[in-house]
Short mmCIF file of C-alpha atoms and ligand atoms in Angstrom, two decimals:
data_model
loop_
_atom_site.label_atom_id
_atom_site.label_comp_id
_atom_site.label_asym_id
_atom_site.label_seq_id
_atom_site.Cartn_x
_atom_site.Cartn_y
_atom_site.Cartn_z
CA UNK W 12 98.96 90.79 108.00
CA UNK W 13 96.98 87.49 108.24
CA UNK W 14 93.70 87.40 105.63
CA UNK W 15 90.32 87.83 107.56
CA UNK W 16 89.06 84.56 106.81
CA UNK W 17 90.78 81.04 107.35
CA UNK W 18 88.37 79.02 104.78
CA UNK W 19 88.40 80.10 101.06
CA UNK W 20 86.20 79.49 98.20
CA UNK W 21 87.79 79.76 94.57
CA UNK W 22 86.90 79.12 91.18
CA UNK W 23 89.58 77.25 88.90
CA UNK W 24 88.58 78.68 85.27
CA UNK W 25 90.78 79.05 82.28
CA UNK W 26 90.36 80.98 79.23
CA UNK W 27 92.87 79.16 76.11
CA UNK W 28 94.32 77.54 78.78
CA UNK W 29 95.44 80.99 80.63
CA UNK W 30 94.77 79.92 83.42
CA UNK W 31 92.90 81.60 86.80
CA UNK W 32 92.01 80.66 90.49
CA UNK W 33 88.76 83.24 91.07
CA UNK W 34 88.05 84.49 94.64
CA UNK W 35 84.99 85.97 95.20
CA UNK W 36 85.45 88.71 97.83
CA UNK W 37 82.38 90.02 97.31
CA UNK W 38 80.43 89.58 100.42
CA UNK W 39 83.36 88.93 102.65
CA UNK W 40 87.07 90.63 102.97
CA UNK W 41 89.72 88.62 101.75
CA UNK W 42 93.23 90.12 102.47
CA UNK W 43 95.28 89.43 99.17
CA UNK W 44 99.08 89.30 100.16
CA UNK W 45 101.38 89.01 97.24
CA UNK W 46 103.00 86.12 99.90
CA UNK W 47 99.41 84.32 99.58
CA UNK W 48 99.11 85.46 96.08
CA UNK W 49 102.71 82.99 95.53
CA UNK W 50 101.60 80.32 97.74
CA UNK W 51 98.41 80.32 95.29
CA UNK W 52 99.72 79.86 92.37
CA UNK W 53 102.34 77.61 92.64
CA UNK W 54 101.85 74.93 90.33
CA UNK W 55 103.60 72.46 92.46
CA UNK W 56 103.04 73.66 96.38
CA UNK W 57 99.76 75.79 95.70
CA UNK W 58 96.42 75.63 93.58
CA UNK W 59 98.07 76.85 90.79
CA UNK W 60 97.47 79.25 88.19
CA UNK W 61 98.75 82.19 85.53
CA UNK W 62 96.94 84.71 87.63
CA UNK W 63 94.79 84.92 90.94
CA UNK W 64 91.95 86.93 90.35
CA UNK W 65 89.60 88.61 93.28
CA UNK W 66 86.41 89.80 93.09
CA UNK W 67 85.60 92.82 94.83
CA UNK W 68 82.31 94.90 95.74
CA UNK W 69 82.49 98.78 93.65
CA UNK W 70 81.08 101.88 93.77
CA UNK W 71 81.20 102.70 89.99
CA UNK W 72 80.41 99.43 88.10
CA UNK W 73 78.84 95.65 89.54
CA UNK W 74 82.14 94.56 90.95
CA UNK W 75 85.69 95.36 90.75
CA UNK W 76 88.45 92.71 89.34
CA UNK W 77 91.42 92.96 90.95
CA UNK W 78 94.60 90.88 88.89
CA UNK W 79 97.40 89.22 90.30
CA UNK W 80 99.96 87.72 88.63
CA UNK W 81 101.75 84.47 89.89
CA UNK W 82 105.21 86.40 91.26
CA UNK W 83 102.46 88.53 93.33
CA UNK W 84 102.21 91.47 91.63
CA UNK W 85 99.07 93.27 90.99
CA UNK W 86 98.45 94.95 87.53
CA UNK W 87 95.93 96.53 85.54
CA UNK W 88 93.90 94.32 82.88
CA UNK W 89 93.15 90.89 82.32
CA UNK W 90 91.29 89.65 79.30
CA UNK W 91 90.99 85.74 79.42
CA UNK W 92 89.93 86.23 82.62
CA UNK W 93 87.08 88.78 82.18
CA UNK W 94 85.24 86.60 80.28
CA UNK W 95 85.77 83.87 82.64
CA UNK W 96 84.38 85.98 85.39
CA UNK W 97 81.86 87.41 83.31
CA UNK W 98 80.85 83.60 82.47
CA UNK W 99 81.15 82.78 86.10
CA UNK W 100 78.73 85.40 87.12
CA UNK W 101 76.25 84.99 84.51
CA UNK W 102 75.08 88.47 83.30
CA UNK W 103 76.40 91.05 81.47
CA UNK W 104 78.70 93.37 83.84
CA UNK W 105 80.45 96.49 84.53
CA UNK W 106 84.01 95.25 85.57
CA UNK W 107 86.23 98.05 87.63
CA UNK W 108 89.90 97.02 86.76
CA UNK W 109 92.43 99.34 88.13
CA UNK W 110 93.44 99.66 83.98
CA UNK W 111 89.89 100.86 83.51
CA UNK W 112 86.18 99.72 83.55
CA UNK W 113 85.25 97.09 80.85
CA UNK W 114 81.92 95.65 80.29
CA UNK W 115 81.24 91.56 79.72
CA UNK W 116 78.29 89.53 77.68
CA UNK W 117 78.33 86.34 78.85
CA UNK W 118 77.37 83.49 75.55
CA UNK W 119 77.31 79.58 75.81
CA UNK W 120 80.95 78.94 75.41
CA UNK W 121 82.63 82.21 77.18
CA UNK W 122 81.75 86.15 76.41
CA UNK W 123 82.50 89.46 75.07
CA UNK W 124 84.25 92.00 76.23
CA UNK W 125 84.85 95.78 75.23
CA UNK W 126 88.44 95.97 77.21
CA UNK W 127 87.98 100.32 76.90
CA UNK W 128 90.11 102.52 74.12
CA UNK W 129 93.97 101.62 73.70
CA UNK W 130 96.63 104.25 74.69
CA UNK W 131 99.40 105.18 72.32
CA UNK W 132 101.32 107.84 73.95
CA UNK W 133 105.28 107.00 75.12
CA UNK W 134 104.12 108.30 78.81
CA UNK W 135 100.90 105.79 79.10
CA UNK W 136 102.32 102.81 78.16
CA UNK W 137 104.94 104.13 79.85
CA UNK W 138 108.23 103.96 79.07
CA UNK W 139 111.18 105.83 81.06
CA UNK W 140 111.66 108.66 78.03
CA UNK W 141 110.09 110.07 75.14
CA UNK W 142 109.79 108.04 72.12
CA UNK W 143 107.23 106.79 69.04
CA UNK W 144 105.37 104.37 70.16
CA UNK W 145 104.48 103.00 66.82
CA UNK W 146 108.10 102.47 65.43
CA UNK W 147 110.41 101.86 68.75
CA UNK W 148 113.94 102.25 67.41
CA UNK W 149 115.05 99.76 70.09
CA UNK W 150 116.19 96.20 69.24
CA UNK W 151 117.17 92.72 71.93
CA UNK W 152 119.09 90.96 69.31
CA UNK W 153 116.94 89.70 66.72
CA UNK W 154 113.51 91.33 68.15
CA UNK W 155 113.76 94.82 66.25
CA UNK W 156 111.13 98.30 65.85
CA UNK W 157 108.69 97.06 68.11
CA UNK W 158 105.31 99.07 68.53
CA UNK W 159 103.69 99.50 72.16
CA UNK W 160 100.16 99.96 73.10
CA UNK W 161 98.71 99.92 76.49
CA UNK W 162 95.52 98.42 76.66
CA UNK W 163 94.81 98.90 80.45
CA UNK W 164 98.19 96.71 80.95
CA UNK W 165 101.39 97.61 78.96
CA UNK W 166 102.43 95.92 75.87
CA UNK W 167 105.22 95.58 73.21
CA UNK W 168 104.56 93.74 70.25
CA UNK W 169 107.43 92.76 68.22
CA UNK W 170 106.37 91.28 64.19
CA UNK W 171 108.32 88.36 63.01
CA UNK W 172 108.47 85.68 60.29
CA UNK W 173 107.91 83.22 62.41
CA UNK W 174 107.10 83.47 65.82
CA UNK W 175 108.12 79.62 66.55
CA UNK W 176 111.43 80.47 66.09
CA UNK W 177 111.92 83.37 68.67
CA UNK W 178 113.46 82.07 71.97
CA UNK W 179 110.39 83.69 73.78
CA UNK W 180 111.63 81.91 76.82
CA UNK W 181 114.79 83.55 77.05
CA UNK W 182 114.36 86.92 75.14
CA UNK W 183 110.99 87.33 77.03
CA UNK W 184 112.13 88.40 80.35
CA UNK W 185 115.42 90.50 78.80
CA UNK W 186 112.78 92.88 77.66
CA UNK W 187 110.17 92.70 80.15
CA UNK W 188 112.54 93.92 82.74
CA UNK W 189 114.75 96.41 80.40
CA UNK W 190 114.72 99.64 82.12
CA UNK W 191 112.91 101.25 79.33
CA UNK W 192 109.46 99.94 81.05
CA UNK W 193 109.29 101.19 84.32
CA UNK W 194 106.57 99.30 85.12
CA UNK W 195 107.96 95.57 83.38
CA UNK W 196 106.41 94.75 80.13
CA UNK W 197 104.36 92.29 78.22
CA UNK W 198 106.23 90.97 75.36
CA UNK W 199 104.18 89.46 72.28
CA UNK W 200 105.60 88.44 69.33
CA UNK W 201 103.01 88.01 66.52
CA UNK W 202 103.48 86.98 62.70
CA UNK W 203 100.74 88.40 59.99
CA UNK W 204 99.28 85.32 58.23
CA UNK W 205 98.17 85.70 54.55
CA UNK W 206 94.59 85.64 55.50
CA UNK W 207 95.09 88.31 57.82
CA UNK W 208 95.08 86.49 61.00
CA UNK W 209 97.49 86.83 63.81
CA UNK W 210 99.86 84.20 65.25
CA UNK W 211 100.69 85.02 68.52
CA UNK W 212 102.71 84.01 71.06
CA UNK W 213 103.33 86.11 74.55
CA UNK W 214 105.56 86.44 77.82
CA UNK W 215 103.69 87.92 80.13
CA UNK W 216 104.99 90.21 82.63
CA UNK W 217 105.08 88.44 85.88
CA UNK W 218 104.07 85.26 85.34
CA UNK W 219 106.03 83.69 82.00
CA UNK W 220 105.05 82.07 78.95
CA UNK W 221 101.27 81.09 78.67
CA UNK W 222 99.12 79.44 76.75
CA UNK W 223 97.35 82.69 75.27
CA UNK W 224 96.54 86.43 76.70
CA UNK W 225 94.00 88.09 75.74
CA UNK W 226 94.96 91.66 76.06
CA UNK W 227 97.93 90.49 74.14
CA UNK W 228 95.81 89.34 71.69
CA UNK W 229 93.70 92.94 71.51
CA UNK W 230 97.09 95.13 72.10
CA UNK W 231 98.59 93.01 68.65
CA UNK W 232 95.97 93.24 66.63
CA UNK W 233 95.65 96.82 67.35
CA UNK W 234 99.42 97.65 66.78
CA UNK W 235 98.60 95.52 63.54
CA UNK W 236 96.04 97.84 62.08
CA UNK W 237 98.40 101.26 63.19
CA UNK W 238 100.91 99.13 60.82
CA UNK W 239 98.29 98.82 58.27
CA UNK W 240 99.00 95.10 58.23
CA UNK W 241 95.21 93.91 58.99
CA UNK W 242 91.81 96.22 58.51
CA UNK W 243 90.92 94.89 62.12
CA UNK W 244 87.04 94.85 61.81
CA UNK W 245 87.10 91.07 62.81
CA UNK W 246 90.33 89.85 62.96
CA UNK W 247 91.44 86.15 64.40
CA UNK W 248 94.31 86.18 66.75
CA UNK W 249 95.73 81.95 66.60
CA UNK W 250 97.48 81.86 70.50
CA UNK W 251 99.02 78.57 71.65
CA UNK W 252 95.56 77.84 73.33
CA UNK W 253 93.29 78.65 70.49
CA UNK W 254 91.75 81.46 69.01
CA UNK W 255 90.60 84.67 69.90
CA UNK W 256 88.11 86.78 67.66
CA UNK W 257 89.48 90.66 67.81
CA UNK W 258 87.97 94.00 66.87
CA UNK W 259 89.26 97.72 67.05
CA UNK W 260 89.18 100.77 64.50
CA UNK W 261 90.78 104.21 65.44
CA UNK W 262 88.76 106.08 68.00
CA UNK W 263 86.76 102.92 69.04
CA UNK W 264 87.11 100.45 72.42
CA UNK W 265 88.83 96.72 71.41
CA UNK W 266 86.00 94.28 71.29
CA UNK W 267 87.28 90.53 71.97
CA UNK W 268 85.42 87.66 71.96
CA UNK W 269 86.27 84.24 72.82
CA UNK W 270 85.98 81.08 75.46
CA UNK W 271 85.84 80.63 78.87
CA UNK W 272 86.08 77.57 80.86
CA UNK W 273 84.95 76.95 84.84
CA UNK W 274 87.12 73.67 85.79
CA UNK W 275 86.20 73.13 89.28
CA UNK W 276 85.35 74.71 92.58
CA UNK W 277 87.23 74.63 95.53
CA UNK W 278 87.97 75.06 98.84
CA UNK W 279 91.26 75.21 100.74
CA UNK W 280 92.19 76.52 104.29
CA UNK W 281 94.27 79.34 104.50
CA UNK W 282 96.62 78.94 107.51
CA UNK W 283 97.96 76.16 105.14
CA UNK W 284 99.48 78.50 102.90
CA UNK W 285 100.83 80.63 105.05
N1 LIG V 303 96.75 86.81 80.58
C1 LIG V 303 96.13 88.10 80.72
C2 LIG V 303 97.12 89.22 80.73
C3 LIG V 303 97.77 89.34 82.03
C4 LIG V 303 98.72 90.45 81.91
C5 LIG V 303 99.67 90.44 83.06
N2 LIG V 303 100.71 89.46 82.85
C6 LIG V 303 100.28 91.82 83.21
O1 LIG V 303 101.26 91.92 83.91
O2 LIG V 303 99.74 92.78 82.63
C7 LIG V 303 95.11 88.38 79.63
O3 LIG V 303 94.53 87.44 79.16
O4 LIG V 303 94.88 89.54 79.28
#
């Protein structure tokens, strides 16, 4: 099927350098094919991006968000780029995500978001059988006893030494695609600094190693504080990109705060891309 409308407007915006190309849908269809959605993001043939995020008009909140990673599939949550949307529209906002609704507060340099309650149980994260979330026995070589949380999007968060030393790149997508996530996986692997901040670094399901992720960011610190290895009232999460500012205690949503940059606006013709 051919998208409804040959020119399109999009917003190049990064948050930590995860990076986004923004189409806003709202007052006109666009018909998102995870073809197009490739063609997009291709750093070397396309715009180029992490994820392509559209804008959408909703019946429960201001707009829906709808998340597409750069191999063209559509998932559930999106932190760095909430608060780049939220920034790009101005005004605080009810955000419909398919992993929930989350509300933005747009400030100077990017927002806040509440990304919703995290989800603990084996069958919401999900994984194919029964297991505790909190102490996996699972290991992929030297990544042992992960946790998993699922905070709209699914994520396991593996706690190392040193997460410089992990061959993200090739252990990443091992796990992401082990059949014990039935739905792929985010993969973060996080160290606990002395001064109770989080290094993290992530592979994110469908797309690869980025410069930061921001529900990676809230899933980690979260599995951090069901460790007992952080309090969590304000915790700093150090990504590749920069920081994030975290928040979450049992029985509350995940507050996150942190940048969010609008690069340029553009405009390309579709029938190029396709
Ligand atoms: N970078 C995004 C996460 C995208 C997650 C996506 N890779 C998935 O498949 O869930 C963030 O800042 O939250």
């Amino acid at each position: 099927m051919r998208p409804s409308s040959s020119k399109l407007t999009f917003h190049k915006m990064h948050g930590l350098g995860n990076d986004f190309v923004i189409v806003d849908a709202r007052q006109h269809a666009v018909t998102m094919t995870d073809e197009l959605v490739r063609a997009l993001a291709n750093r070397r043939t396309g715009i180029g991006c992490d994820q392509l995020i559209q804008l959408e008009p909703s019946q429960e909140a201001d707009f829906a968000m709808r998340i597409f990673n750069a191999d063209g599939s559509e998932v559930e949550a999106c932190g760095n780029a909430a608060r780049c949307v939220t920034q790009l529209v101005g005004h605080e906002a009810q955000i419909a995500t398919t992993g929930g609704t989350i509300s933005g507060t747009p400030d100077d340099t990017g927002a806040t978001l509440d990304m919703g309650e995290p989800r603990f149980d084996w069958d919401t994260i999900p994984l194919a059988y029964a297991m505790d979330t909190t102490n996996m026995p699972v290991r992929w070589e030297e990544l042992t006893n992960p946790i998993a949380v699922n905070i709209g999007n699914p994520h396991v968060i593996f706690f190392v030494e040193d997460t410089a030393s992990v061959d993200l790149a090739r252990l990443g997508p091992i796990v992401e695609n082990d059949p014990l996530f039935p739905e792929r996986i985010n993969v973060n692997v996080a160290t606990v600094e002395s001064d109770g901040s989080i290094t993290l670094r992530v592979w994110e399901r469908g797309t690869g190693l980025t410069r930061a992720c921001g529900t990676g960011a809230c899933a980690t610190t979260v599995a951090a504080v069901r460790r007992k290895l952080v309090s969590g009232r304000e915790t700093t999460v150090h990504l590749p990109g920069g920081d994030l500012a975290i928040s979450w205690e049992p029985g509350q949503e995940v507050r996150m705060t942190g940048p969010a940059a609008h690069v340029f606006t553009g405009e390309i013709e579709l029938d190029d891309f396709l």
